mmCIF file of C-alpha atoms and ligand atoms in Angstrom:
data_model
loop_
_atom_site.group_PDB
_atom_site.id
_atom_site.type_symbol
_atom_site.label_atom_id
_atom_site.label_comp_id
_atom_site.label_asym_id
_atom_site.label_seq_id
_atom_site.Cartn_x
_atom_site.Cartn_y
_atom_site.Cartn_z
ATOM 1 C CA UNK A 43 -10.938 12.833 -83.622
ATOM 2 C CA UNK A 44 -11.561 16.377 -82.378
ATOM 3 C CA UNK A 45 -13.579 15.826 -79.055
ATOM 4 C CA UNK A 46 -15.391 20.153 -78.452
ATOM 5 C CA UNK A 47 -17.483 20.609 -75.479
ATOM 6 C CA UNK A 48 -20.490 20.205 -77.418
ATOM 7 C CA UNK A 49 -19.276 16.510 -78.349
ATOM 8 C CA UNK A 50 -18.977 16.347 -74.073
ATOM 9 C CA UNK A 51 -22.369 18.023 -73.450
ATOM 10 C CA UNK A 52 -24.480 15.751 -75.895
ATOM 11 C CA UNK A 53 -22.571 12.066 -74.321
ATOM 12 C CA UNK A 54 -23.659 13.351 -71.518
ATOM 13 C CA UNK A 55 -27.386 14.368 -72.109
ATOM 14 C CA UNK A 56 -27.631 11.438 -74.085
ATOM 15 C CA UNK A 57 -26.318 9.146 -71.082
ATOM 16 C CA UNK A 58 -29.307 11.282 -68.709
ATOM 17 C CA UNK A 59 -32.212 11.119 -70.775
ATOM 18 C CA UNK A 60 -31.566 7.386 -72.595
ATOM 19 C CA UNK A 61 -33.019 8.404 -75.710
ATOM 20 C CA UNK A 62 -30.625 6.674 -78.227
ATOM 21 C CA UNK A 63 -29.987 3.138 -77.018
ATOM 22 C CA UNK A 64 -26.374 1.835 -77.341
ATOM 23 C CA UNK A 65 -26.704 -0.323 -80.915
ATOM 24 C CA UNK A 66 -29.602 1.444 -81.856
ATOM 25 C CA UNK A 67 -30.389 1.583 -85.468
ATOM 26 C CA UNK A 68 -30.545 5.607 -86.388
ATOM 27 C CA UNK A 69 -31.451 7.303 -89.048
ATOM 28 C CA UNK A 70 -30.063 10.923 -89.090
ATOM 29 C CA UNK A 71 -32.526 13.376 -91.112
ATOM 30 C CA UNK A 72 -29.959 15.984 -92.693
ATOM 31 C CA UNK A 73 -31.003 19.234 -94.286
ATOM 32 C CA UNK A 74 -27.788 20.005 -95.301
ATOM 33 C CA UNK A 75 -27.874 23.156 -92.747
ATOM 34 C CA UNK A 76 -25.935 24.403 -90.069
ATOM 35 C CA UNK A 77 -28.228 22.077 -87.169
ATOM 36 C CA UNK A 78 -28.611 18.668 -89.143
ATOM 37 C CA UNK A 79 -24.626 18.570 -90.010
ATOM 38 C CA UNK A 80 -23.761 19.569 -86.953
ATOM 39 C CA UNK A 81 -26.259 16.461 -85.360
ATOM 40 C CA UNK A 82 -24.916 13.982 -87.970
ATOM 41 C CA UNK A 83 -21.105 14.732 -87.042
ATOM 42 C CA UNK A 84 -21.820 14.319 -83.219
ATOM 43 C CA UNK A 85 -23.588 11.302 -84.209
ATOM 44 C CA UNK A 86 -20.944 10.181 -86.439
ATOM 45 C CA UNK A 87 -18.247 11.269 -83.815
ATOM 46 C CA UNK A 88 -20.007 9.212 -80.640
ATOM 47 C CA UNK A 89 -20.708 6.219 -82.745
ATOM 48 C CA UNK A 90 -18.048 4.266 -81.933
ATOM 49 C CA UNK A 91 -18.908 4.833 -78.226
ATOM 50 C CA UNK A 92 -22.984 4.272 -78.520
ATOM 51 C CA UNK A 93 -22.169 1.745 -81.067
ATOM 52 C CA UNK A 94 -24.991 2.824 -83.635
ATOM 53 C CA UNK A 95 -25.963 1.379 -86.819
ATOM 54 C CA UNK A 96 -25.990 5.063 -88.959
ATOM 55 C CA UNK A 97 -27.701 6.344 -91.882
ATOM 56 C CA UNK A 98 -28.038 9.989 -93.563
ATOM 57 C CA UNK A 99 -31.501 10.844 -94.958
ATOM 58 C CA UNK A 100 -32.225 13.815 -97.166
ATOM 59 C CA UNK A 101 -35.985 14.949 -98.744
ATOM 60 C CA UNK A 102 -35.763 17.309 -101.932
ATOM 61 C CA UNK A 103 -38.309 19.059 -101.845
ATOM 62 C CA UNK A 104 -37.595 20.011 -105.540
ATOM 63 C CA UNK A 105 -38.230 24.125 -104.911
ATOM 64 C CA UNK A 106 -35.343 26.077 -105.456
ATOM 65 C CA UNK A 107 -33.698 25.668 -108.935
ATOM 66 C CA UNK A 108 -30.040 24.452 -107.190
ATOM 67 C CA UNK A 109 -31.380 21.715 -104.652
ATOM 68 C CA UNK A 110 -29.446 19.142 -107.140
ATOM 69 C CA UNK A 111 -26.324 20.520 -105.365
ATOM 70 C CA UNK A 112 -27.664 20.588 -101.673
ATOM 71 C CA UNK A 113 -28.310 16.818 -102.716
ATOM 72 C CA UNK A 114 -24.795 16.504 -103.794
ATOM 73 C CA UNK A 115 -23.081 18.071 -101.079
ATOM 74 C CA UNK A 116 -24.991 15.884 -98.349
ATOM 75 C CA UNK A 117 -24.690 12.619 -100.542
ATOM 76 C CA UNK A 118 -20.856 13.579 -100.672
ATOM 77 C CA UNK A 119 -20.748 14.063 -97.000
ATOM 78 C CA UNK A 120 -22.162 10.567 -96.024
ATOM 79 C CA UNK A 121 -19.573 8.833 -98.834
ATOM 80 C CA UNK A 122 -17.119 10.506 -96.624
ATOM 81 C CA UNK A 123 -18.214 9.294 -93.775
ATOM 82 C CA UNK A 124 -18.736 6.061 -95.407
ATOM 83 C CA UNK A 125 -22.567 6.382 -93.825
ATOM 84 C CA UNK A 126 -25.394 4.553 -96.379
ATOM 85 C CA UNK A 127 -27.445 7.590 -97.622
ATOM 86 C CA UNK A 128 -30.842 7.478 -98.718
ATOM 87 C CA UNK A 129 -32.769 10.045 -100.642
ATOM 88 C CA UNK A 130 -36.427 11.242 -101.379
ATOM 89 C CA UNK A 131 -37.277 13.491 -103.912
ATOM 90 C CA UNK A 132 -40.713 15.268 -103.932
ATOM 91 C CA UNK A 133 -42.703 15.491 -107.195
ATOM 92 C CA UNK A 134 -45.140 18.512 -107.625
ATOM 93 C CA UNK A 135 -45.001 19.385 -104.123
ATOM 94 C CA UNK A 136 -47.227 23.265 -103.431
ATOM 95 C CA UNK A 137 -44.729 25.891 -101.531
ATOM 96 C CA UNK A 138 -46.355 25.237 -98.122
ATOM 97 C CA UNK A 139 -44.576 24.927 -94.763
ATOM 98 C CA UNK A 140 -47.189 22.745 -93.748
ATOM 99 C CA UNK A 141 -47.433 20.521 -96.739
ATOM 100 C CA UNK A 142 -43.732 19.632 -97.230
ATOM 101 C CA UNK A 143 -43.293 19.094 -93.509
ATOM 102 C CA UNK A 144 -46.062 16.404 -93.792
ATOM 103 C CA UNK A 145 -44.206 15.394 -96.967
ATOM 104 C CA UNK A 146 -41.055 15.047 -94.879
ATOM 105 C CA UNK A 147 -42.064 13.078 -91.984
ATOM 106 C CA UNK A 148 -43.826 10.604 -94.005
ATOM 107 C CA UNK A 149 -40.427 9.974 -95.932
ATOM 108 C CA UNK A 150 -38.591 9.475 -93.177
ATOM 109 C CA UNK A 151 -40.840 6.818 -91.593
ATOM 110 C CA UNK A 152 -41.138 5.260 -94.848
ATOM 111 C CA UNK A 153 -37.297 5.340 -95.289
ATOM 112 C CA UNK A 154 -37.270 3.873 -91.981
ATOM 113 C CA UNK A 155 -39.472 1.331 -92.100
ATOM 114 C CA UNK A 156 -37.841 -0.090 -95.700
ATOM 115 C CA UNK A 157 -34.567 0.023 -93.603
ATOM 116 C CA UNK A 158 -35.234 -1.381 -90.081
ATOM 117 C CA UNK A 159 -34.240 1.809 -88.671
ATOM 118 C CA UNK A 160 -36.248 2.321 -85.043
ATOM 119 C CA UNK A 161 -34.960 6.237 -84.593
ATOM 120 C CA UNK A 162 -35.045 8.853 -86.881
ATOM 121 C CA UNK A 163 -33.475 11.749 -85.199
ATOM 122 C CA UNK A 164 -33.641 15.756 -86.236
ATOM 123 C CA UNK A 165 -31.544 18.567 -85.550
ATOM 124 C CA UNK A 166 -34.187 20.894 -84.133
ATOM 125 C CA UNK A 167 -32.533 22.400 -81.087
ATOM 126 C CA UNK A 168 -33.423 25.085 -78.197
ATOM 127 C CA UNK A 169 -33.587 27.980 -80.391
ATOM 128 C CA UNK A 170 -36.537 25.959 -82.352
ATOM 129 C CA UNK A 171 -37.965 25.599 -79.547
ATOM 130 C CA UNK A 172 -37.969 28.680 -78.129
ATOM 131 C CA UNK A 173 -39.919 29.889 -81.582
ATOM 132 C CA UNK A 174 -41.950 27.141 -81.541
ATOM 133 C CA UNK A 175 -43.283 28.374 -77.753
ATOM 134 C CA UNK A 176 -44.028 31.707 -79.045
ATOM 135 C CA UNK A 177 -45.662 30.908 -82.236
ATOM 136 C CA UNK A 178 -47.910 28.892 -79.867
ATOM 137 C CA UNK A 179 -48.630 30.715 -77.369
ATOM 138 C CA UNK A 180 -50.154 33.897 -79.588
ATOM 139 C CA UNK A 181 -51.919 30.941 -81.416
ATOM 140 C CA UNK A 182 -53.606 30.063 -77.787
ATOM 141 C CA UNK A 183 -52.026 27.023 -77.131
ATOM 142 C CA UNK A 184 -52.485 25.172 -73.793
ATOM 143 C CA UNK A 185 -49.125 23.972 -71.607
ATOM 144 C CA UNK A 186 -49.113 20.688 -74.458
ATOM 145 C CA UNK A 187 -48.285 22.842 -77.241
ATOM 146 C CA UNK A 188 -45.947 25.158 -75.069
ATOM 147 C CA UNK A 189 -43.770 21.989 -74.352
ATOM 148 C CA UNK A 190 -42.878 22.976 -77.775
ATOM 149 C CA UNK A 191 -41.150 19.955 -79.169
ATOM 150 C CA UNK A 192 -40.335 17.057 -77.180
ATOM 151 C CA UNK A 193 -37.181 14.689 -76.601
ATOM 152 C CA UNK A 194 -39.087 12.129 -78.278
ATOM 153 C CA UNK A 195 -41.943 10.558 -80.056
ATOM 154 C CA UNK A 196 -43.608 7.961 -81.622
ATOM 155 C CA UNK A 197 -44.029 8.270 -85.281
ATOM 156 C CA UNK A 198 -45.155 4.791 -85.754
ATOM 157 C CA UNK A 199 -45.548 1.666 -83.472
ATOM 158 C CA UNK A 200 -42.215 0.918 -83.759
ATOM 159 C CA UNK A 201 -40.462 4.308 -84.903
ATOM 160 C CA UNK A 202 -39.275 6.969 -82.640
ATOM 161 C CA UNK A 203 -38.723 10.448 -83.429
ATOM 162 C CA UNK A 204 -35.380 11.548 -81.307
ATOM 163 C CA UNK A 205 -34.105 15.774 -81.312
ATOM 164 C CA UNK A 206 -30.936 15.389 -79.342
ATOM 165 C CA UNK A 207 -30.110 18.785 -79.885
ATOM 166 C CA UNK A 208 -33.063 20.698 -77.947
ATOM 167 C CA UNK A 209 -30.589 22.032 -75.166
ATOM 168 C CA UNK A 210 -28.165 23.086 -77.704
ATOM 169 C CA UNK A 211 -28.677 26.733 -79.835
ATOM 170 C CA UNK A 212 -28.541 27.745 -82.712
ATOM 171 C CA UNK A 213 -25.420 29.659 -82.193
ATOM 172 C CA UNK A 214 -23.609 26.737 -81.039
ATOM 173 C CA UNK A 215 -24.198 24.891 -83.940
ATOM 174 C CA UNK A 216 -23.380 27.256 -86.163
ATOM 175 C CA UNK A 217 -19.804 27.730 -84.159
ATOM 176 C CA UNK A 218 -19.562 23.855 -84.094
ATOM 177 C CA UNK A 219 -19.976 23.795 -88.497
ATOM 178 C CA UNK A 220 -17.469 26.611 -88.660
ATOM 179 C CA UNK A 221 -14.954 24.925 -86.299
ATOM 180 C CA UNK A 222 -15.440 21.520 -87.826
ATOM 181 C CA UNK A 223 -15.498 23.160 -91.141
ATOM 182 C CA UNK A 224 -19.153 21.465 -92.306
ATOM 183 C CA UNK A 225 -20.395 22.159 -95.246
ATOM 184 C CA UNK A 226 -23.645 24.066 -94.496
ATOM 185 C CA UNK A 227 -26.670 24.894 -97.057
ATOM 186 C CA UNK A 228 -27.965 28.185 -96.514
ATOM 187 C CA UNK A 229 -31.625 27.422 -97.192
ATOM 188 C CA UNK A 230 -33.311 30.566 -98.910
ATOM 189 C CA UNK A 231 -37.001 29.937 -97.358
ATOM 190 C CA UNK A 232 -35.509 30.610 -94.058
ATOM 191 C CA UNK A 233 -34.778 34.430 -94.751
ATOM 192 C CA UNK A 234 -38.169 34.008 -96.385
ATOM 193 C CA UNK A 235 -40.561 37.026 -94.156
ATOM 194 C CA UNK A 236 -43.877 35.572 -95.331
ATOM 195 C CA UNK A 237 -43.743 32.400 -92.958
ATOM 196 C CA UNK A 238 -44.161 33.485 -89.511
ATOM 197 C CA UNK A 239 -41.523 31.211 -88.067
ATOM 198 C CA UNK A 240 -39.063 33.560 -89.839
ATOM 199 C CA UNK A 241 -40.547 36.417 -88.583
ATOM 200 C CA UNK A 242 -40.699 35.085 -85.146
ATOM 201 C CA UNK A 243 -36.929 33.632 -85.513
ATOM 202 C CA UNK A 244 -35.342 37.036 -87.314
ATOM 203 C CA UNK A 245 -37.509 39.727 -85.798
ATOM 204 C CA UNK A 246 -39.793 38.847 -82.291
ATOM 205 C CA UNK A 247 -36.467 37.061 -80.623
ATOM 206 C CA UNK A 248 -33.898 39.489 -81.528
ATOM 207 C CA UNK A 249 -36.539 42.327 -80.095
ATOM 208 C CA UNK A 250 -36.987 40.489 -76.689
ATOM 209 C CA UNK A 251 -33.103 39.850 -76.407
ATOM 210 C CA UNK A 252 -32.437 43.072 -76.781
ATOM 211 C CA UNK A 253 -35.262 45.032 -75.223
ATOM 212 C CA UNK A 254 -36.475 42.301 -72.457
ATOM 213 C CA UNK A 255 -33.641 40.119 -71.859
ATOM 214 C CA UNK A 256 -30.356 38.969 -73.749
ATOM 215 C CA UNK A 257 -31.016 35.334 -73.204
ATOM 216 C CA UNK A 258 -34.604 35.551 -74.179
ATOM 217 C CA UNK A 259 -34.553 32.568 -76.266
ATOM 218 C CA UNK A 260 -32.650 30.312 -73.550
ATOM 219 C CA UNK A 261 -35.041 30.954 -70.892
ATOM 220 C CA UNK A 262 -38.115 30.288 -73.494
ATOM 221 C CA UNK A 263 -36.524 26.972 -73.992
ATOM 222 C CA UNK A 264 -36.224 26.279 -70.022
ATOM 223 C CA UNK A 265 -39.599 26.955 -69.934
ATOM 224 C CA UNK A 266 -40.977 24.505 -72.431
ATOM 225 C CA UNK A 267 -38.653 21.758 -70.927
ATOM 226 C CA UNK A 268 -40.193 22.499 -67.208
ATOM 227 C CA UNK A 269 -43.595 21.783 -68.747
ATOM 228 C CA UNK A 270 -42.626 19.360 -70.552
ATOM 229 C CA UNK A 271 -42.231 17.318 -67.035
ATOM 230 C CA UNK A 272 -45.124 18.744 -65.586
ATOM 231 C CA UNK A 273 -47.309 17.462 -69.035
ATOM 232 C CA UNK A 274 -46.115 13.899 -68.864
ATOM 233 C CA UNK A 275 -47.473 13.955 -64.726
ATOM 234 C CA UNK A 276 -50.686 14.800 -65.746
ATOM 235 C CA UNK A 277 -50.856 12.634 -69.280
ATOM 236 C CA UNK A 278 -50.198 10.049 -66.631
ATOM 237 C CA UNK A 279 -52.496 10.882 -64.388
ATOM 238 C CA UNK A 280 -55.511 11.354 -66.799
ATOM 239 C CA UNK A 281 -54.590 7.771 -67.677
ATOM 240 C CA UNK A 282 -55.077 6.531 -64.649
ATOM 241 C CA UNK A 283 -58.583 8.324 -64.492
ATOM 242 C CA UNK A 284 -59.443 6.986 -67.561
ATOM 243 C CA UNK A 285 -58.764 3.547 -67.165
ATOM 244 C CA UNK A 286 -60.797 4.219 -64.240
ATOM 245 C CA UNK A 287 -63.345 5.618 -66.035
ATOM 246 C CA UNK A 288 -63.905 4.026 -69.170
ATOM 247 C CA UNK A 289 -66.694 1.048 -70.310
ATOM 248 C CA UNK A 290 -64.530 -1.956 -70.943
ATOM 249 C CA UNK A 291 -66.361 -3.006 -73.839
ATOM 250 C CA UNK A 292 -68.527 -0.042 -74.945
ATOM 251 C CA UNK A 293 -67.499 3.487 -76.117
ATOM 252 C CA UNK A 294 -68.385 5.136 -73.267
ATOM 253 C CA UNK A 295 -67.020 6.677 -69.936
ATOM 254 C CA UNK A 296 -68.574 7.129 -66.595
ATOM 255 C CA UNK A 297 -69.673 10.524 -65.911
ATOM 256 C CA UNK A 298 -69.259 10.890 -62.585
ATOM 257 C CA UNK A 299 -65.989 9.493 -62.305
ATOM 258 C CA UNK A 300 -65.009 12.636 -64.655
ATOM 259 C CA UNK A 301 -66.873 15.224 -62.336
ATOM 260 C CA UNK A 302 -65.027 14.020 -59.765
ATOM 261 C CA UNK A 303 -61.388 14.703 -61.382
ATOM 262 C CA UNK A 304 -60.085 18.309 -61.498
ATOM 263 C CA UNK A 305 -60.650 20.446 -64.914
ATOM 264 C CA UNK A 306 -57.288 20.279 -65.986
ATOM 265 C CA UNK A 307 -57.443 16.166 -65.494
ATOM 266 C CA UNK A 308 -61.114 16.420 -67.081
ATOM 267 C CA UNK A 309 -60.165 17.501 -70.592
ATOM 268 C CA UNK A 310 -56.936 15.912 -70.528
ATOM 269 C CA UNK A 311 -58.853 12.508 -70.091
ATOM 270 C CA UNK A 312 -61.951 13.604 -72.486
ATOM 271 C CA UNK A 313 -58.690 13.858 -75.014
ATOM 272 C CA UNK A 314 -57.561 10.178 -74.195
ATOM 273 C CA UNK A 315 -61.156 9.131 -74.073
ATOM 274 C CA UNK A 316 -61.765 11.003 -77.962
ATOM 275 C CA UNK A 317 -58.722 9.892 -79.202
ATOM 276 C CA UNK A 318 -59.707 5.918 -78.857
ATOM 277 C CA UNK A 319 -63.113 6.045 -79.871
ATOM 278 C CA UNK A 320 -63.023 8.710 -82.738
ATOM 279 C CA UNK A 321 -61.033 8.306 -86.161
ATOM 280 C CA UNK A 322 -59.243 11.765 -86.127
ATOM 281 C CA UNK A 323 -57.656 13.868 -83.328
ATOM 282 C CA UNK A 324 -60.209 16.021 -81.369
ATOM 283 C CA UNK A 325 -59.705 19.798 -81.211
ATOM 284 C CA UNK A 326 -60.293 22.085 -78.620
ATOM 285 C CA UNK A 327 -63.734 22.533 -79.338
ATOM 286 C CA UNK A 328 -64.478 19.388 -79.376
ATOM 287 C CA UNK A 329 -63.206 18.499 -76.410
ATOM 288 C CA UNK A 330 -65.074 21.236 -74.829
ATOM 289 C CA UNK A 331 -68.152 19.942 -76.179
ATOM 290 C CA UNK A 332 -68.369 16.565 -74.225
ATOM 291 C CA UNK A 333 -66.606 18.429 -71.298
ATOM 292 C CA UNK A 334 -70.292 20.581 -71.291
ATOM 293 C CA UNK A 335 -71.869 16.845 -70.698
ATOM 294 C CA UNK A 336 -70.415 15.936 -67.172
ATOM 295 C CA UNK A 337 -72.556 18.777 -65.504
ATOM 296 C CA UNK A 338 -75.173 18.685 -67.736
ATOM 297 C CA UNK A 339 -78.716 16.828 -67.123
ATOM 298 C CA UNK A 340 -79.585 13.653 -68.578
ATOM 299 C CA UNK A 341 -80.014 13.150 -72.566
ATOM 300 C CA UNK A 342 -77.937 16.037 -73.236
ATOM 301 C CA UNK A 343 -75.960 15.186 -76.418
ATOM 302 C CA UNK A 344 -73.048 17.280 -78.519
ATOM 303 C CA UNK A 345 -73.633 18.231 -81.743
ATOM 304 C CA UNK A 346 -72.174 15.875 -84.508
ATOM 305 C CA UNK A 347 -68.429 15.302 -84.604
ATOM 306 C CA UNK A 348 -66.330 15.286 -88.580
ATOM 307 C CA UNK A 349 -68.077 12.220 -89.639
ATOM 308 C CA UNK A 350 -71.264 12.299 -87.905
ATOM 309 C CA UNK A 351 -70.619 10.515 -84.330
ATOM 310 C CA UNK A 352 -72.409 12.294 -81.290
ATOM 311 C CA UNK A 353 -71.228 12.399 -78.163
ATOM 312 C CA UNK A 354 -74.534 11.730 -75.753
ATOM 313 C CA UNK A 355 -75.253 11.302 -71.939
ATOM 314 C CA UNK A 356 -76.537 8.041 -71.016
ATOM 315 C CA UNK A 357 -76.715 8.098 -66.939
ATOM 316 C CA UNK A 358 -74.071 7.029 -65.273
ATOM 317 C CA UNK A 359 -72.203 7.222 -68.663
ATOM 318 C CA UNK A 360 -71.043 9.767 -71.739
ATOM 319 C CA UNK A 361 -71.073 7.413 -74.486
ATOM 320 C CA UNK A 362 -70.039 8.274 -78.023
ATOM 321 C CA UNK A 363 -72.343 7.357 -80.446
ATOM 322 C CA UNK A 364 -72.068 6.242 -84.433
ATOM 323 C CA UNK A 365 -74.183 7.861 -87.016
HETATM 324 N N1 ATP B 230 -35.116 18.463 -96.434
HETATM 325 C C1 ATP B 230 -34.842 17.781 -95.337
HETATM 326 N N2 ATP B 230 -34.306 16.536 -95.414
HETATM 327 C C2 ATP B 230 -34.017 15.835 -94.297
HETATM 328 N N3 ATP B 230 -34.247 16.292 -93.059
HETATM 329 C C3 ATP B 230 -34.763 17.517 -92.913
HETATM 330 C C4 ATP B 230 -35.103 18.332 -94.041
HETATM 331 N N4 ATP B 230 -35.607 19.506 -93.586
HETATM 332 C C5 ATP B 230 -35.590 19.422 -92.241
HETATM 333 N N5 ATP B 230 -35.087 18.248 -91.825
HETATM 334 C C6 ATP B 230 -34.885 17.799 -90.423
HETATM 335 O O1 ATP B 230 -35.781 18.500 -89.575
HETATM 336 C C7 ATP B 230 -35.060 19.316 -88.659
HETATM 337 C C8 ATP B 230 -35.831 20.609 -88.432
HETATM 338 O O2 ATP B 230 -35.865 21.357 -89.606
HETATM 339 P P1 ATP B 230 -36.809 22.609 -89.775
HETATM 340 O O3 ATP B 230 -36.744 23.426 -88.531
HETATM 341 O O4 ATP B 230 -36.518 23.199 -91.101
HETATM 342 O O5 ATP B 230 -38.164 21.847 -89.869
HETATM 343 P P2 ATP B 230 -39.587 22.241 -89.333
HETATM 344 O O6 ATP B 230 -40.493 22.022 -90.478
HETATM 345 O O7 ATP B 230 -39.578 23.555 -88.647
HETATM 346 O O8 ATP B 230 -39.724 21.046 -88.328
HETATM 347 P P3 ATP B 230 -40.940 20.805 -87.311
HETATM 348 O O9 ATP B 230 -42.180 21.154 -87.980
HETATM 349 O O10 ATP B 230 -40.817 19.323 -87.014
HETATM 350 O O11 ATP B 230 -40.624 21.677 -86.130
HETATM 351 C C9 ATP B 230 -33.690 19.493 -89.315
HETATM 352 O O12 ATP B 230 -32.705 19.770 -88.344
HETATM 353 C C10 ATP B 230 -33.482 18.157 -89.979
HETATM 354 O O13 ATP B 230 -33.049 17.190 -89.048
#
């Protein structure tokens, strides 16, 4: 086997951060482009070392008239590699990002779940991160959504979403396919200038590089990973609080507990607090609503959250109310 200095650098990460298990079962989403190949052949390459159970997974999304071969050439790839490959092919799906991501992700879980595997892992790497932290931050994010894409997360109870890649470039793995001789799909909706990650990817980071700084993109991607750390202090923290905090049996949580946190715990544990007792993820708004309540004077209540709950103030406690 041909051992490059990527093959070294990604032993080694994986060794520091733990996030693929020796004997894990892993599937390996593949696009069929230059980042996905390049993660299955590391993958394939360190299995005998990590001693993974391996598996390729591809999604048609059934948009441009020649997916069939994309299909082909990654099927063809995981006979050579004698990996089991498992496809999903979308039906009517619209031409949205959005949409097919969603698409996507629930494929992979369900592929999965059929199949016992506990990781899926993806071939985003630093230079989709360092778009990912832009697009956010002109969207308004907070520090969570500059993180911009994390080492790993649940998808289900039991299934992990793993990017081992997210220190590695774009450039890089483009070098590693051409070295290795991969067989990469050039997707045409990635020159595609109506979606703004494009735009971001093709014109915003190749004007800061050259204008601001050549390694623009690296130095994004250092800056999502050193909040990453700092975000997983204070998700810890605002547990703490909350458990603190929070009615054991009722859906309510003591007000001046709250008041007594700092703002950036506040919200963070609000969030926690919102995400138990309401059946959909709270926004920003939202969140800003109830943090209104823990100054404000008794029987103050939020207007109604999607699906009619209110969030009121019941001295010493903010509970949240069913219609
Ligand atoms: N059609 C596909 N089939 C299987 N895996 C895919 C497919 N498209 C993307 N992936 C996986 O997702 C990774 C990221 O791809 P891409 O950047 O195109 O997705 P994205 O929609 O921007 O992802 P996210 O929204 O999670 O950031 C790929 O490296 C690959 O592992």
């Amino acid at each position: 086997m041909f051992w490059t200095p990527l093959h070294a650098q990604i032993d080694r990460s994986l060794k520091h951060r733990q996030i693929l298990p020796r004997g894990s079962r892993v599937l390996i989403a593949v696009s069929g482009g230059q980042d996905s190949l390049c993660l299955a052949k590391l993958c394939l390459d360190l299995q005998p070392k990590w001693e993974w159970n391996l598996a390729i997974a591809h999604c048609d999304h059934q948009w441009q008239a020649d997916s069939q071969t994309n299909v082909k050439q990654v099927q063809e790839l995981a006979q050579t590699w004698q990996l089991p490959f498992y496809l999903k092919t979308a039906t009517q799906l619209r031409e949205s990002e959005a949409e097919a991501r969603t698409w996507r992700y629930q494929s992979l879980i369900e592929i999965a779940r059929d199949r016992h595997y506990q990781i899926v892992v993806t071939g985003h790497t630093a230079s989709d991160r360092a778009e990912t932290l832009l697009y956010n931050l002109v969207r308004g994010s907070g520090a969570d959504g500059l993180q911009s894409l994390t080492w790993k997360r649940p998808l289900t109870n039991t299934i992990n979403l793993v990017r081992p890649l997210l220190e590695v470039s774009r450039q890089q793995t483009l070098e590693f396919c051409q070295q290795l001789n991969l067989p990469v799909w050039q997707d045409a909706t990635n020159q595609d200038l109506k979606y703004a990650r494009n735009r971001i990817r093709q014109d915003l980071i190749p004007y800061l590089q050259q204008h601001f700084n050549p390694q623009a993109d690296k130095h994004l991607a250092q800056t999502a990973e050193l909040l990453q750390a700092d975000i997983a202090y204070l998700e810890e923290s605002a547990t703490k609080i909350r458990l603190e905090a929070q009615h054991q049996s009722e859906r309510a949580i003591h007000r001046l507990v709250l008041k007594s946190a700092p703002l950036a715990l506040q919200r963070r544990v609000i969030r926690q607090f919102l995400i138990e007792v309401l059946p959909h993820s709270p926004n920003f708004q939202q969140i800003e609503k109830v943090m209104r309540l823990i100054d404000a004077p008794n029987r103050s209540q939020t207007d109604p959250f999607p699906g009619g709950a209110i969030a009121k103030v019941e001295h010493p406690w903010i509970q949240v109310i069913n219609p």
